[in-house]
mmCIF file of C-alpha atoms in Angstrom:
data_model
loop_
_atom_site.group_PDB
_atom_site.id
_atom_site.type_symbol
_atom_site.label_atom_id
_atom_site.label_comp_id
_atom_site.label_asym_id
_atom_site.label_seq_id
_atom_site.Cartn_x
_atom_site.Cartn_y
_atom_site.Cartn_z
ATOM 1 C CA LEU A 177 19.283 -7.518 -3.924
ATOM 2 C CA ALA A 178 22.184 -9.100 -2.009
ATOM 3 C CA LYS A 179 22.991 -12.510 -3.866
ATOM 4 C CA THR A 180 23.878 -15.055 -1.031
ATOM 5 C CA THR A 181 26.441 -17.810 -1.219
ATOM 6 C CA GLN A 182 26.054 -20.480 1.023
ATOM 7 C CA PRO A 183 27.310 -24.344 1.499
ATOM 8 C CA ILE A 184 25.099 -26.843 -0.377
ATOM 9 C CA SER A 185 25.343 -29.564 2.339
ATOM 10 C CA MET A 186 27.161 -29.837 5.888
ATOM 11 C CA ASP A 187 27.435 -32.909 8.269
ATOM 12 C CA SER A 188 27.717 -32.794 11.604
ATOM 13 C CA TYR A 189 27.655 -35.100 15.046
ATOM 14 C CA GLU A 190 25.126 -34.720 17.871
ATOM 15 C CA GLY A 191 26.457 -32.362 20.314
ATOM 16 C CA GLN A 192 28.831 -30.670 18.219
ATOM 17 C CA GLU A 193 28.248 -26.900 17.631
ATOM 18 C CA VAL A 194 27.773 -26.308 13.809
ATOM 19 C CA ASN A 195 28.726 -22.659 12.129
ATOM 20 C CA ILE A 196 27.147 -22.053 8.486
ATOM 21 C CA THR A 197 28.803 -18.943 6.936
ATOM 22 C CA CYS A 198 26.733 -17.106 4.276
ATOM 23 C CA SER A 199 28.577 -14.973 1.842
ATOM 24 C CA HIS A 200 26.644 -11.676 0.640
ATOM 25 C CA ASN A 201 29.357 -9.281 -0.865
ATOM 26 C CA ASN A 202 26.482 -6.697 -1.876
ATOM 27 C CA ILE A 203 24.941 -6.294 1.014
ATOM 28 C CA ALA A 204 22.917 -2.804 0.953
ATOM 29 C CA THR A 205 22.771 -0.562 3.825
ATOM 30 C CA ASN A 206 19.476 -0.897 4.906
ATOM 31 C CA ASP A 207 19.411 -4.510 4.522
ATOM 32 C CA TYR A 208 19.097 -6.931 7.707
ATOM 33 C CA ILE A 209 20.193 -10.630 7.705
ATOM 34 C CA THR A 210 17.902 -13.106 8.322
ATOM 35 C CA TRP A 211 17.951 -17.013 8.506
ATOM 36 C CA TYR A 212 15.117 -19.798 8.453
ATOM 37 C CA GLN A 213 14.723 -23.600 9.208
ATOM 38 C CA GLN A 214 13.000 -25.973 6.673
ATOM 39 C CA PHE A 215 11.734 -29.258 7.250
ATOM 40 C CA PRO A 216 10.685 -31.411 4.456
ATOM 41 C CA SER A 217 7.100 -30.449 3.352
ATOM 42 C CA GLN A 218 6.912 -27.799 5.628
ATOM 43 C CA GLY A 219 7.184 -23.986 5.504
ATOM 44 C CA PRO A 220 10.441 -22.617 6.558
ATOM 45 C CA ARG A 221 10.771 -21.247 9.861
ATOM 46 C CA PHE A 222 12.592 -18.021 11.140
ATOM 47 C CA ILE A 223 14.954 -18.686 13.178
ATOM 48 C CA ILE A 224 16.986 -15.616 14.050
ATOM 49 C CA GLN A 225 17.761 -12.047 12.440
ATOM 50 C CA GLY A 226 20.522 -9.417 12.734
ATOM 51 C CA TYR A 227 21.996 -5.758 11.282
ATOM 52 C CA LYS A 228 25.832 -5.917 13.005
ATOM 53 C CA THR A 229 27.819 -7.695 15.627
ATOM 54 C CA LYS A 230 26.094 -10.678 17.456
ATOM 55 C CA VAL A 231 22.855 -11.381 18.018
ATOM 56 C CA THR A 232 21.749 -14.616 20.490
ATOM 57 C CA ASN A 233 18.475 -15.933 20.782
ATOM 58 C CA GLU A 234 16.862 -19.527 22.402
ATOM 59 C CA VAL A 235 17.856 -20.965 19.728
ATOM 60 C CA ALA A 236 21.040 -19.915 17.681
ATOM 61 C CA SER A 237 23.579 -16.911 17.389
ATOM 62 C CA LEU A 238 24.517 -15.246 14.800
ATOM 63 C CA PHE A 239 27.504 -13.546 14.268
ATOM 64 C CA ILE A 240 28.007 -10.445 11.888
ATOM 65 C CA PRO A 241 31.557 -8.890 11.331
ATOM 66 C CA ALA A 242 32.047 -4.959 10.599
ATOM 67 C CA ASP A 243 31.929 -4.569 6.473
ATOM 68 C CA ARG A 244 28.805 -7.206 6.650
ATOM 69 C CA LYS A 245 29.668 -8.983 3.624
ATOM 70 C CA SER A 246 29.331 -11.806 5.548
ATOM 71 C CA SER A 247 27.188 -13.740 8.465
ATOM 72 C CA THR A 248 27.460 -16.985 10.120
ATOM 73 C CA LEU A 249 25.070 -19.000 12.212
ATOM 74 C CA SER A 250 25.950 -20.791 14.839
ATOM 75 C CA LEU A 251 23.728 -23.574 15.980
ATOM 76 C CA PRO A 252 24.994 -24.555 19.655
ATOM 77 C CA ARG A 253 24.896 -28.984 20.385
ATOM 78 C CA VAL A 254 22.969 -29.672 17.904
ATOM 79 C CA SER A 255 20.776 -32.710 17.791
ATOM 80 C CA LEU A 256 18.919 -35.437 15.048
ATOM 81 C CA SER A 257 16.307 -33.046 15.032
ATOM 82 C CA ASP A 258 18.334 -29.908 13.847
ATOM 83 C CA THR A 259 18.569 -31.649 10.365
ATOM 84 C CA ALA A 260 16.905 -29.444 7.849
ATOM 85 C CA VAL A 261 17.846 -26.931 5.193
ATOM 86 C CA TYR A 262 19.042 -23.331 6.603
ATOM 87 C CA TYR A 263 18.269 -20.248 4.450
ATOM 88 C CA CYS A 264 20.164 -17.229 4.619
ATOM 89 C CA LEU A 265 18.161 -13.873 3.111
ATOM 90 C CA VAL A 266 19.652 -10.365 3.002
ATOM 91 C CA GLY A 267 17.131 -7.943 2.385
ATOM 92 C CA GLY A 268 14.757 -5.035 4.383
ATOM 93 C CA ASP A 269 11.291 -3.560 4.495
ATOM 94 C CA ASN A 270 12.029 -1.978 0.846
ATOM 95 C CA TYR A 271 9.434 -1.406 -1.708
ATOM 96 C CA GLY A 272 9.845 -3.390 -4.727
ATOM 97 C CA GLN A 273 12.083 -5.940 -3.368
ATOM 98 C CA ASN A 274 11.722 -9.334 -4.019
ATOM 99 C CA PHE A 275 12.412 -12.241 -1.780
ATOM 100 C CA VAL A 276 14.941 -14.532 -3.194
ATOM 101 C CA PHE A 277 15.810 -17.994 -1.451
ATOM 102 C CA GLY A 278 18.910 -19.610 -2.659
ATOM 103 C CA PRO A 279 19.261 -23.607 -2.673
ATOM 104 C CA GLY A 280 20.336 -23.242 1.025
ATOM 105 C CA THR A 281 22.244 -25.274 3.129
ATOM 106 C CA ARG A 282 20.933 -28.945 3.975
ATOM 107 C CA LEU A 283 22.780 -30.012 7.327
ATOM 108 C CA SER A 284 22.500 -33.527 7.992
ATOM 109 C CA VAL A 285 23.166 -34.406 11.667
ATOM 110 C CA LEU A 286 24.237 -37.820 12.551
ATOM 111 C CA PRO A 287 24.301 -40.259 15.421
ATOM 112 C CA LYS B 136 -1.861 -16.071 18.296
ATOM 113 C CA ALA B 137 -2.908 -17.928 15.636
ATOM 114 C CA GLY B 138 -0.503 -18.603 12.583
ATOM 115 C CA VAL B 139 -0.637 -18.500 9.499
ATOM 116 C CA THR B 140 -3.427 -20.636 7.401
ATOM 117 C CA GLN B 141 -3.516 -22.173 4.215
ATOM 118 C CA THR B 142 -6.380 -24.017 2.556
ATOM 119 C CA PRO B 143 -6.980 -26.227 1.247
ATOM 120 C CA ARG B 144 -3.825 -27.831 2.155
ATOM 121 C CA TYR B 145 -3.874 -30.821 -0.689
ATOM 122 C CA LEU B 146 -5.772 -30.427 -4.108
ATOM 123 C CA ILE B 147 -5.489 -32.557 -7.293
ATOM 124 C CA LYS B 148 -6.098 -30.832 -11.018
ATOM 125 C CA THR B 149 -6.609 -31.558 -13.860
ATOM 126 C CA ARG B 150 -4.465 -29.954 -16.801
ATOM 127 C CA GLY B 151 -5.978 -27.112 -17.971
ATOM 128 C CA GLN B 152 -7.849 -25.951 -15.002
ATOM 129 C CA GLN B 153 -7.667 -23.365 -12.695
ATOM 130 C CA VAL B 154 -6.965 -23.373 -8.750
ATOM 131 C CA THR B 155 -7.298 -20.802 -6.100
ATOM 132 C CA LEU B 156 -5.903 -21.153 -3.072
ATOM 133 C CA SER B 157 -6.039 -19.155 0.047
ATOM 134 C CA CYS B 158 -4.235 -17.669 2.764
ATOM 135 C CA SER B 159 -5.204 -16.472 6.056
ATOM 136 C CA PRO B 160 -2.071 -14.316 7.669
ATOM 137 C CA ILE B 161 -1.416 -13.449 11.324
ATOM 138 C CA SER B 162 -3.499 -11.238 13.129
ATOM 139 C CA GLY B 163 -2.400 -7.693 12.365
ATOM 140 C CA HIS B 164 0.088 -8.688 9.375
ATOM 141 C CA ARG B 165 -0.571 -6.480 6.619
ATOM 142 C CA SER B 166 1.957 -8.284 4.126
ATOM 143 C CA VAL B 167 1.457 -11.434 2.512
ATOM 144 C CA SER B 168 3.911 -12.941 0.345
ATOM 145 C CA TRP B 169 3.481 -15.971 -1.813
ATOM 146 C CA TYR B 170 6.279 -19.152 -3.211
ATOM 147 C CA GLN B 171 6.318 -22.026 -5.139
ATOM 148 C CA GLN B 172 8.736 -24.401 -3.941
ATOM 149 C CA THR B 173 9.894 -27.814 -6.081
ATOM 150 C CA PRO B 174 12.627 -30.181 -5.977
ATOM 151 C CA GLY B 175 13.781 -28.884 -9.051
ATOM 152 C CA GLN B 176 13.967 -25.382 -8.546
ATOM 153 C CA GLY B 177 13.671 -24.881 -4.908
ATOM 154 C CA LEU B 178 11.914 -21.910 -3.328
ATOM 155 C CA GLN B 179 10.544 -19.061 -5.629
ATOM 156 C CA PHE B 180 9.195 -15.739 -4.800
ATOM 157 C CA LEU B 181 5.569 -15.754 -6.302
ATOM 158 C CA PHE B 182 4.271 -12.016 -5.720
ATOM 159 C CA GLU B 183 3.870 -10.115 -2.213
ATOM 160 C CA TYR B 184 0.552 -8.049 -0.879
ATOM 161 C CA PHE B 185 0.772 -5.182 1.303
ATOM 162 C CA SER B 186 -2.309 -3.555 2.132
ATOM 163 C CA GLU B 187 -4.360 -5.037 -1.091
ATOM 164 C CA THR B 188 -1.871 -3.555 -3.450
ATOM 165 C CA GLN B 189 0.516 -5.836 -5.348
ATOM 166 C CA ARG B 190 4.435 -4.587 -4.007
ATOM 167 C CA ASN B 191 6.119 -7.162 -5.956
ATOM 168 C CA LYS B 192 6.275 -9.348 -8.674
ATOM 169 C CA GLY B 193 8.782 -12.549 -9.090
ATOM 170 C CA ASN B 194 9.179 -13.901 -12.198
ATOM 171 C CA PHE B 195 5.844 -15.834 -13.158
ATOM 172 C CA PRO B 196 3.872 -16.144 -16.071
ATOM 173 C CA GLY B 197 0.245 -14.121 -16.243
ATOM 174 C CA ARG B 198 -1.505 -17.163 -15.607
ATOM 175 C CA PHE B 199 -0.313 -16.618 -11.788
ATOM 176 C CA SER B 200 -2.224 -13.941 -10.107
ATOM 177 C CA GLY B 201 -3.456 -13.168 -6.506
ATOM 178 C CA ARG B 202 -5.222 -10.555 -4.626
ATOM 179 C CA GLN B 203 -5.355 -9.284 -0.853
ATOM 180 C CA PHE B 204 -8.291 -8.229 0.740
ATOM 181 C CA SER B 205 -9.052 -5.508 3.555
ATOM 182 C CA ASN B 206 -8.759 -8.201 6.490
ATOM 183 C CA SER B 207 -5.141 -8.796 4.807
ATOM 184 C CA ARG B 208 -6.558 -12.576 3.637
ATOM 185 C CA SER B 209 -5.163 -13.514 0.145
ATOM 186 C CA GLU B 210 -6.089 -15.743 -2.514
ATOM 187 C CA MET B 211 -3.664 -17.033 -5.365
ATOM 188 C CA ASN B 212 -4.688 -18.215 -8.615
ATOM 189 C CA VAL B 213 -3.195 -20.214 -11.016
ATOM 190 C CA SER B 214 -5.402 -20.581 -14.598
ATOM 191 C CA THR B 215 -5.015 -23.513 -17.272
ATOM 192 C CA LEU B 216 -2.887 -25.691 -15.127
ATOM 193 C CA GLU B 217 0.182 -27.486 -16.401
ATOM 194 C CA LEU B 218 1.928 -30.591 -14.964
ATOM 195 C CA GLY B 219 5.155 -28.212 -14.022
ATOM 196 C CA ASP B 220 2.989 -26.278 -11.817
ATOM 197 C CA SER B 221 2.950 -29.277 -9.508
ATOM 198 C CA ALA B 222 4.362 -28.029 -6.291
ATOM 199 C CA LEU B 223 4.110 -26.677 -2.595
ATOM 200 C CA TYR B 224 2.539 -23.002 -2.410
ATOM 201 C CA LEU B 225 3.517 -21.683 0.331
ATOM 202 C CA CYS B 226 2.351 -18.341 2.269
ATOM 203 C CA ALA B 227 3.913 -15.984 4.271
ATOM 204 C CA SER B 228 2.795 -13.119 6.319
ATOM 205 C CA SER B 229 5.009 -10.300 8.026
ATOM 206 C CA LEU B 230 4.187 -6.947 9.491
ATOM 207 C CA GLY B 231 5.531 -4.983 6.488
ATOM 208 C CA GLY B 232 5.263 -1.068 6.452
ATOM 209 C CA GLY B 233 8.860 -0.230 6.916
ATOM 210 C CA TYR B 234 8.989 -2.180 10.361
ATOM 211 C CA ARG B 235 12.731 -2.433 11.043
ATOM 212 C CA SER B 236 11.965 -6.583 11.013
ATOM 213 C CA TYR B 237 10.972 -8.241 7.874
ATOM 214 C CA GLU B 238 10.950 -11.784 9.158
ATOM 215 C CA GLN B 239 8.174 -13.781 7.423
ATOM 216 C CA TYR B 240 6.092 -16.296 9.277
ATOM 217 C CA PHE B 241 4.999 -19.228 6.458
ATOM 218 C CA GLY B 242 1.826 -21.508 6.556
ATOM 219 C CA PRO B 243 1.968 -25.026 6.196
ATOM 220 C CA GLY B 244 1.636 -24.528 2.571
ATOM 221 C CA THR B 245 -0.517 -26.342 -0.095
ATOM 222 C CA ARG B 246 0.404 -29.430 -2.065
ATOM 223 C CA LEU B 247 -0.840 -28.988 -5.351
ATOM 224 C CA THR B 248 -0.458 -32.011 -7.741
ATOM 225 C CA VAL B 249 -1.732 -31.421 -11.677
ATOM 226 C CA THR B 250 -2.331 -34.366 -13.791
#
């Protein structure tokens, strides 16, 4: 199982673009990269998933370089409601795989 | 489509008792995973069930067990409760079964307090 490393915390201001990078040097060929968002006392919420290059949806973009050893979650024009913990997970639907959440990145959006 | 539901939402138990938590996955989802979340340890994987079979298990003692029914609903049981079992227990469902996407959809959790 690929281990991930993310910054523990980040601060930003409303309206700014926020980029959170996750390192996963041991990513396997079949692994996907998935990001989740969690608010206090709630379950994590799926944000975006990708395998390579760039993926964009209505809330975020995910940039994955060719070597796939890292990925960057990009949140455009953050608002106060984006204050949350963001988790990067690497894995796929393989039998016998644990889903290990790291400590995540605590994003604080300031007014 | 209804989301993942967990019951009960809150529970208070005494040390030594046992507890059963329930999870109903999204319709059509066959994989159910359970997680424990505490301020000190973060989100920790307990186990995953797919088609009524435990496919994987995290590093928790045998007091923690689970099962999945033919309709994909799942239960987890904790016996001989300890104070350290106080946590938010989260259930997540996904399609599983070899689909390319392993995005999990989490329920609101059950807040267990052991006194």
